[in-house]
PDB file of C-alpha atoms and ligand atoms in Angstrom:
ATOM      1  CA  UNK A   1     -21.036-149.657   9.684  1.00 85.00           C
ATOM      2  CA  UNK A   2     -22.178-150.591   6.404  1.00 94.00           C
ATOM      3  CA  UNK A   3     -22.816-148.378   3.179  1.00 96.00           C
ATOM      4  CA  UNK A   4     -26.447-147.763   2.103  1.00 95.00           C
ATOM      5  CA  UNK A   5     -25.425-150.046  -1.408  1.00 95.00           C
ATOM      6  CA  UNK A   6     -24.976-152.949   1.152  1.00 97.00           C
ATOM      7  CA  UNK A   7     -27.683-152.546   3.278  1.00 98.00           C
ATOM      8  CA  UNK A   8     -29.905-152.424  -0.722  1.00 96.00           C
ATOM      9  CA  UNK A   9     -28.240-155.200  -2.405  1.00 97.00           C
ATOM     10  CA  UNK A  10     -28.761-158.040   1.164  1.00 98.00           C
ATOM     11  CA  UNK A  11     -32.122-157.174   0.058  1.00 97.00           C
ATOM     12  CA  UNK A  12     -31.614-157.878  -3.230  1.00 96.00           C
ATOM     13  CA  UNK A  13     -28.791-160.118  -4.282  1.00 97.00           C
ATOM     14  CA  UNK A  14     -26.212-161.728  -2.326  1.00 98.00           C
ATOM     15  CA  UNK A  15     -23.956-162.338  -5.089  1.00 97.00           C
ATOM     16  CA  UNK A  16     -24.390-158.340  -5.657  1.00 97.00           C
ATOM     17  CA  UNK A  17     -23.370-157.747  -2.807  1.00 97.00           C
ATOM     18  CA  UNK A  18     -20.531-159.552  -2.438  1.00 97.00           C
ATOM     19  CA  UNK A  19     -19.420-158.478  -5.594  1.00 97.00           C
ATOM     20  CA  UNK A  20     -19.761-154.856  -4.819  1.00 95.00           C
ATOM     21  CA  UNK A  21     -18.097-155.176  -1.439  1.00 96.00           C
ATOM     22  CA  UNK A  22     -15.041-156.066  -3.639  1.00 95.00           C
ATOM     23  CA  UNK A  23     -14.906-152.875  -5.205  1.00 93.00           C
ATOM     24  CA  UNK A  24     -16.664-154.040  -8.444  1.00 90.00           C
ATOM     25  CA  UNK A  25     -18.426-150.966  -9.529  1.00 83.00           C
ATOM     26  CA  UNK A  26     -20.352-152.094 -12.753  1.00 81.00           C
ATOM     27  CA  UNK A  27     -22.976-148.954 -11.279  1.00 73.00           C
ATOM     28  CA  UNK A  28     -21.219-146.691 -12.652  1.00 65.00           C
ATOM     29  CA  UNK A  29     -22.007-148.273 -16.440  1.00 64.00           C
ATOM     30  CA  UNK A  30     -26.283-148.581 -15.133  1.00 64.00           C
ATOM     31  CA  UNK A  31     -28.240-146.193 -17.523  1.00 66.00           C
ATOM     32  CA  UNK A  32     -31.118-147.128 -14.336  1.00 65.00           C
ATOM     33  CA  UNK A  33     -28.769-146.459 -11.738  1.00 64.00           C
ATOM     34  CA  UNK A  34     -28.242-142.731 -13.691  1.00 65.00           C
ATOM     35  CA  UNK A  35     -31.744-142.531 -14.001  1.00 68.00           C
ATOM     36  CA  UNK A  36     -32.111-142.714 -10.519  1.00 63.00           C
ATOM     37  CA  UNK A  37     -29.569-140.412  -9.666  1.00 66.00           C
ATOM     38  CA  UNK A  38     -31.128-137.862 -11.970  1.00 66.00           C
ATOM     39  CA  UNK A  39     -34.760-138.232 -10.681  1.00 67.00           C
ATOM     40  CA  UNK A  40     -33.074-137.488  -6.546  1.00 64.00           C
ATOM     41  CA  UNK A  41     -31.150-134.446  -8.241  1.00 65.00           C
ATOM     42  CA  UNK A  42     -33.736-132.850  -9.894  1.00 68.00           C
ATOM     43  CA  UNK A  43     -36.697-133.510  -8.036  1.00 65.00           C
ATOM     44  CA  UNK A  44     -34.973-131.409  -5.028  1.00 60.00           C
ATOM     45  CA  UNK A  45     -33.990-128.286  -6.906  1.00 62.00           C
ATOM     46  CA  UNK A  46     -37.061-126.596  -6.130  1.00 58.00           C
ATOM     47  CA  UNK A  47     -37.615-127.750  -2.499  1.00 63.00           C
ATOM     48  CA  UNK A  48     -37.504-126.005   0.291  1.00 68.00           C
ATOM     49  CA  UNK A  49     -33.606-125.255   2.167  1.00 77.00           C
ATOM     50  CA  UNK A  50     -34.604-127.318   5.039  1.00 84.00           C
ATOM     51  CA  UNK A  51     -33.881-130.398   3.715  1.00 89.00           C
ATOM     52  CA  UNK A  52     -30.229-130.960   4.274  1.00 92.00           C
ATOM     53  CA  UNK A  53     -27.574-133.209   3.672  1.00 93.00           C
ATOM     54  CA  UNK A  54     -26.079-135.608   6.099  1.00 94.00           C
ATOM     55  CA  UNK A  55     -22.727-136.888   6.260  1.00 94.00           C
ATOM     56  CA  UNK A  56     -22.774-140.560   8.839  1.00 93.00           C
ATOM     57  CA  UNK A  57     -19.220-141.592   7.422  1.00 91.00           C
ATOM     58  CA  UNK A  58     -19.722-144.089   5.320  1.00 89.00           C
ATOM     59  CA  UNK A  59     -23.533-143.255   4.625  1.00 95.00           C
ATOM     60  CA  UNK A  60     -24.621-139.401   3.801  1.00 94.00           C
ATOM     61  CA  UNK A  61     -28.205-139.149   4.295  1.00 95.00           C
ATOM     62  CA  UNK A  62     -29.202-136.862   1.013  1.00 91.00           C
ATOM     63  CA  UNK A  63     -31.968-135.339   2.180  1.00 94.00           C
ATOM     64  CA  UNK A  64     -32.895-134.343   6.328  1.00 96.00           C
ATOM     65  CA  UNK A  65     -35.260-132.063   7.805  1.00 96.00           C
ATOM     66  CA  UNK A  66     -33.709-131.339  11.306  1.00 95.00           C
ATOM     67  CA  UNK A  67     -36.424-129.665  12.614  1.00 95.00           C
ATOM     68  CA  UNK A  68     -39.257-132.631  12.169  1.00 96.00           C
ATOM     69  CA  UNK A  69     -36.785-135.283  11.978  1.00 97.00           C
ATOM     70  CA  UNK A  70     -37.894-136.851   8.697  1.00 97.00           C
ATOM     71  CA  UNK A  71     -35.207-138.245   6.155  1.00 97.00           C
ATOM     72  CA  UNK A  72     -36.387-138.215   2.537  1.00 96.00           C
ATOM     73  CA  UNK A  73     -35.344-140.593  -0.428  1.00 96.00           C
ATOM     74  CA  UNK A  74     -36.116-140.478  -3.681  1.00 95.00           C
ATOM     75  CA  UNK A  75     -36.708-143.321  -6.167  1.00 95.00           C
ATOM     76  CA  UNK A  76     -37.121-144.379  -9.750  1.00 92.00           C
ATOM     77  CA  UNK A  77     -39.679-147.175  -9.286  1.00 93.00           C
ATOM     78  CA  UNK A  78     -41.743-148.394  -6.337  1.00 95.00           C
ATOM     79  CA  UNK A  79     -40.421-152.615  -7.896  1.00 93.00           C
ATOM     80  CA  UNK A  80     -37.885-152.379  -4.948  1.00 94.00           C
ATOM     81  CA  UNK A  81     -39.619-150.643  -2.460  1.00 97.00           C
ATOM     82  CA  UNK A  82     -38.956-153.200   0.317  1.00 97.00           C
ATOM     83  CA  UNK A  83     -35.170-152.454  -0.807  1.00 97.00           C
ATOM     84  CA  UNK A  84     -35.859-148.808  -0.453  1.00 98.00           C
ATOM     85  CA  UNK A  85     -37.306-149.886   2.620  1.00 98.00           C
ATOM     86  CA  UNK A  86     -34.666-151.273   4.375  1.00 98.00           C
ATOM     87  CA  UNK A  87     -32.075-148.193   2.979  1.00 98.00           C
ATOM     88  CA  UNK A  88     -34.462-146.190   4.943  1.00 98.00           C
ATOM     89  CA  UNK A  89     -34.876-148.090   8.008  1.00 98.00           C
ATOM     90  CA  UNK A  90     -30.737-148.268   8.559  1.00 98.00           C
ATOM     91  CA  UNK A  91     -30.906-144.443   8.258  1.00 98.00           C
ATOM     92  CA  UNK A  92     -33.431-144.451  11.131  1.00 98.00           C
ATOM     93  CA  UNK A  93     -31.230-146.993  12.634  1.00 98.00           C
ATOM     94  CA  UNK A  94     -27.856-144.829  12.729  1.00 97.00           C
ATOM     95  CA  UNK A  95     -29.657-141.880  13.748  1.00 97.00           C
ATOM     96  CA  UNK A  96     -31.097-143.676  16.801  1.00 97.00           C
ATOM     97  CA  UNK A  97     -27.325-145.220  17.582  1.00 95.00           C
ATOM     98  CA  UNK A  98     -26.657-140.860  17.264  1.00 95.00           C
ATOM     99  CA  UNK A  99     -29.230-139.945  19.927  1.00 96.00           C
ATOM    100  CA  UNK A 100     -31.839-138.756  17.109  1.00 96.00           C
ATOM    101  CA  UNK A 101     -34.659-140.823  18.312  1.00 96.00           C
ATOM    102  CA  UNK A 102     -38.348-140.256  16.926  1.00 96.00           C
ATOM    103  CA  UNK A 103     -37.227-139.735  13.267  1.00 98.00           C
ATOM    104  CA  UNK A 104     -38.938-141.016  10.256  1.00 98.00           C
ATOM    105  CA  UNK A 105     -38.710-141.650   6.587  1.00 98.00           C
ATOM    106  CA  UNK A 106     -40.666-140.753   3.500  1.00 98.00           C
ATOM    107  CA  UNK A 107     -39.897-142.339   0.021  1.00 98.00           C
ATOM    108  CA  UNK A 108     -40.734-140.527  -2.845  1.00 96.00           C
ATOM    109  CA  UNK A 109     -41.638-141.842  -6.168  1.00 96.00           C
ATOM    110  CA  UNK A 110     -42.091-138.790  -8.235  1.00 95.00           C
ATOM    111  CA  UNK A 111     -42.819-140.736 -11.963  1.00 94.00           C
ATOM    112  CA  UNK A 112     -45.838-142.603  -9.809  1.00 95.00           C
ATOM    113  CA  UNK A 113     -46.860-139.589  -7.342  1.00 95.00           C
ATOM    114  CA  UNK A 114     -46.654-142.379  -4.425  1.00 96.00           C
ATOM    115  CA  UNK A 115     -45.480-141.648  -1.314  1.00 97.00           C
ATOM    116  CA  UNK A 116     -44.305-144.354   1.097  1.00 98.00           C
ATOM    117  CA  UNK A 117     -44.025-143.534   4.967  1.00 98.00           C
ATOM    118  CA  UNK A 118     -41.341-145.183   7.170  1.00 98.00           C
ATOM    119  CA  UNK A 119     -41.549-145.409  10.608  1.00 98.00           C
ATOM    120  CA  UNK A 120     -39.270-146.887  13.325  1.00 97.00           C
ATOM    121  CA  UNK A 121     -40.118-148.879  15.804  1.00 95.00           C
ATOM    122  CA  UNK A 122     -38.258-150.417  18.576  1.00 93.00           C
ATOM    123  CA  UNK A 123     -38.705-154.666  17.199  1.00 97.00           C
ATOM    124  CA  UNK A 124     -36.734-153.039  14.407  1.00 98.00           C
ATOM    125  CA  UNK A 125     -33.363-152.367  15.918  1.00 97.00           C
ATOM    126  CA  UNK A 126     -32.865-156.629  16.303  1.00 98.00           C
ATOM    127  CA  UNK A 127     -34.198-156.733  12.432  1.00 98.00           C
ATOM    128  CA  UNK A 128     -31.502-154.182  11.234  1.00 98.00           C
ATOM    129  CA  UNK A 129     -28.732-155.703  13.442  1.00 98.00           C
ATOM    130  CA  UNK A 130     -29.459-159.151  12.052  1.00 98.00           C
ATOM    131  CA  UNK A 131     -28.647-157.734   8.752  1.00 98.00           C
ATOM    132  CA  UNK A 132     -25.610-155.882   9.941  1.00 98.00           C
ATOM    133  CA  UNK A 133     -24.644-159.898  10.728  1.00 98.00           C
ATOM    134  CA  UNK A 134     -25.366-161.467   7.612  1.00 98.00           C
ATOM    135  CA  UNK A 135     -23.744-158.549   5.676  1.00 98.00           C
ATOM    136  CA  UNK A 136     -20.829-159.368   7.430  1.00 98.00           C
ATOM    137  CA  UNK A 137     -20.934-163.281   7.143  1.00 98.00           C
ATOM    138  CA  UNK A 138     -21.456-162.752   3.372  1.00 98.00           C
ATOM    139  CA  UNK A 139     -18.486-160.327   2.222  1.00 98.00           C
ATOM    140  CA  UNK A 140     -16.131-161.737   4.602  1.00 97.00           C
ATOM    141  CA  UNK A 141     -17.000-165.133   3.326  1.00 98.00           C
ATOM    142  CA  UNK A 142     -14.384-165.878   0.404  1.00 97.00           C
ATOM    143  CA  UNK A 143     -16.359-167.524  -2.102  1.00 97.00           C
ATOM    144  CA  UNK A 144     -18.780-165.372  -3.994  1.00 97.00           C
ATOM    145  CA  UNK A 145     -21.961-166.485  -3.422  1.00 98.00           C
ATOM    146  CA  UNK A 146     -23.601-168.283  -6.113  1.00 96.00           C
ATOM    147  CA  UNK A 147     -25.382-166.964  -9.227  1.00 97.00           C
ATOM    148  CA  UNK A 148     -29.453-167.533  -8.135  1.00 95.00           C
ATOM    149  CA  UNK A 149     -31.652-165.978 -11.025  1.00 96.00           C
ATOM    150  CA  UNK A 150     -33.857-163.709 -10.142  1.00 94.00           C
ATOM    151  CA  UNK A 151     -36.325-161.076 -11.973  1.00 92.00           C
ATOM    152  CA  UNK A 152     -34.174-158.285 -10.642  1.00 92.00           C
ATOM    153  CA  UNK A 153     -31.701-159.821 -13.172  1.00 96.00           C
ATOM    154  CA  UNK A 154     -32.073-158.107 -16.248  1.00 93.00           C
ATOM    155  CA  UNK A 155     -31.826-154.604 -15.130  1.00 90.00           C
ATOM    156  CA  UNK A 156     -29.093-155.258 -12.805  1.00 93.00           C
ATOM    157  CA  UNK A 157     -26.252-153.297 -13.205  1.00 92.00           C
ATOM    158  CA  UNK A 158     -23.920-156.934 -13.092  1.00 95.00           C
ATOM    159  CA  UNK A 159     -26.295-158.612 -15.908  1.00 95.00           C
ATOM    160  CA  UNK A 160     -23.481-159.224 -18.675  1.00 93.00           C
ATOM    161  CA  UNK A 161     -21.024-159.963 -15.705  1.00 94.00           C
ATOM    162  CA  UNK A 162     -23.207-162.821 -14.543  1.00 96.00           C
ATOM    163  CA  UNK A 163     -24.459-163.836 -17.652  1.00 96.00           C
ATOM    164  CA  UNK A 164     -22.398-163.929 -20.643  1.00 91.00           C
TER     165      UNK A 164
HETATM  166  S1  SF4 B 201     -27.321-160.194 -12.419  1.00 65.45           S
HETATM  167 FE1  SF4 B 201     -28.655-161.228 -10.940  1.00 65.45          FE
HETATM  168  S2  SF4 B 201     -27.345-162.772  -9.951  1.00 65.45           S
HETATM  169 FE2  SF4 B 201     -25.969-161.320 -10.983  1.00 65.45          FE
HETATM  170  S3  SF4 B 201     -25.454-159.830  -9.408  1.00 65.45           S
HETATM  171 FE3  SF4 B 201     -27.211-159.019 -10.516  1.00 65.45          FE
HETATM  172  S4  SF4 B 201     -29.029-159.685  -9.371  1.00 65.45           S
HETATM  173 FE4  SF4 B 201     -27.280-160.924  -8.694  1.00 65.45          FE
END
C-alpha cells in the first residue's frame, strides 16, 4: 500500500515522487503545502461530529461519514483537481479492498465554493492498480527519474532543489 503523497505526486511528477519516496521532505518548507493544511483544519471546525477520521495504515482518511459512506477532502485550488482526483479514488479503492463498497468522495474547494463529486466505479479498480504498478516500478527504480519541466514547477515544494 502506498501513501496518499504517492498516489498525488504519479499524478504529478515522477521525479517528485521518487524523490519523496526517499524520505526527502522539502513539504515541510511549502508555504502552499501549509496553506493547504490550514484551509482542511479550519474549514472542519464547525462541521458536524459525523465526519470522522480514518486510520488505513499508511493512509488516514481525514474526513468519513460512516453512515452515508462519503469521504471528504479538502483543497486549496481546483489546478490539481485530477491529482485530488486520483487521492480520492485510492481512498475509494482501499475501502472497497475493506469490504466498504458503495462509498463516494466529495472534494471541497472552499476559496472557490466548488464542489467536485467522486464516484467509484468498477473499470476503476484496473486504473488504480495500474498505478499501484508504476508507483512501484518508479521508486524501486534506482535512478531518479529525470528533471521534465512542467507548470506545476514553480510552486512545487522541490523548485530550488531541481533548479538552482
Ligand atoms: S520542481 Fe518540477 S521537476 Fe522538480 S520535483 Fe517539482 S514538479 Fe518535479
Amino acid at each position: 500500500m502506498f501513501s496518499a503523497s504517492h498516489i498525488t505526486y504519479y499524478h504529478l511528477c515522477h521525479r517528485k515522487l521518487w524523490l519523496h519516496h526517499r524520505g526527502m521532505r522539502m513539504e515541510d518548507n511549502s508555504q502552499a503545502v501549509a496553506e493547504g493544511k490550514l484551509i482542511g483544519k479550519t474549514t472542519y471546525t464547525r462541521r458536524a461530529q459525523r465526519w470522522q477520521e480514518l486510520d488505513l495504515g499508511v493512509v488516514k482518511i481525514d474526513h468519513f461519514d460512516p453512515v452515508s459512506k462519503t469521504i471528504r477532502e479538502v483543497k486549496k485550488s481546483p489546478k490539481l483537481e485530477a491529482a485530488h482526483i486520483a487521492q480520492v479514488k485510492y481512498y475509494l479503492y482501499l475501502l472497497e479492498q475493506r469490504g466498504v463498497h458503495g462509498a463516494k468522495g466529495i472534494i471541497e474547494y472552499p476559496k472557490q465554493k466548488r464542489t467536485t463529486e467522486v464516484t467509484w466505479e468498477p473499470a476503476d479498480r484496473a486504473v488504480v492498480q495500474s498505478w499501484e504498478a508504476e508507483i512501484a516500478r518508479i521508486v524501486q527504480s534506482p535512478v531518479c527519474p529525470e528533471l521534465v519541466k512542467k507548470n506545476y514547477c514553480r510552486n512545487c515544494a522541490f523548485y530550488d532543489f531541481c533548479f538552482s
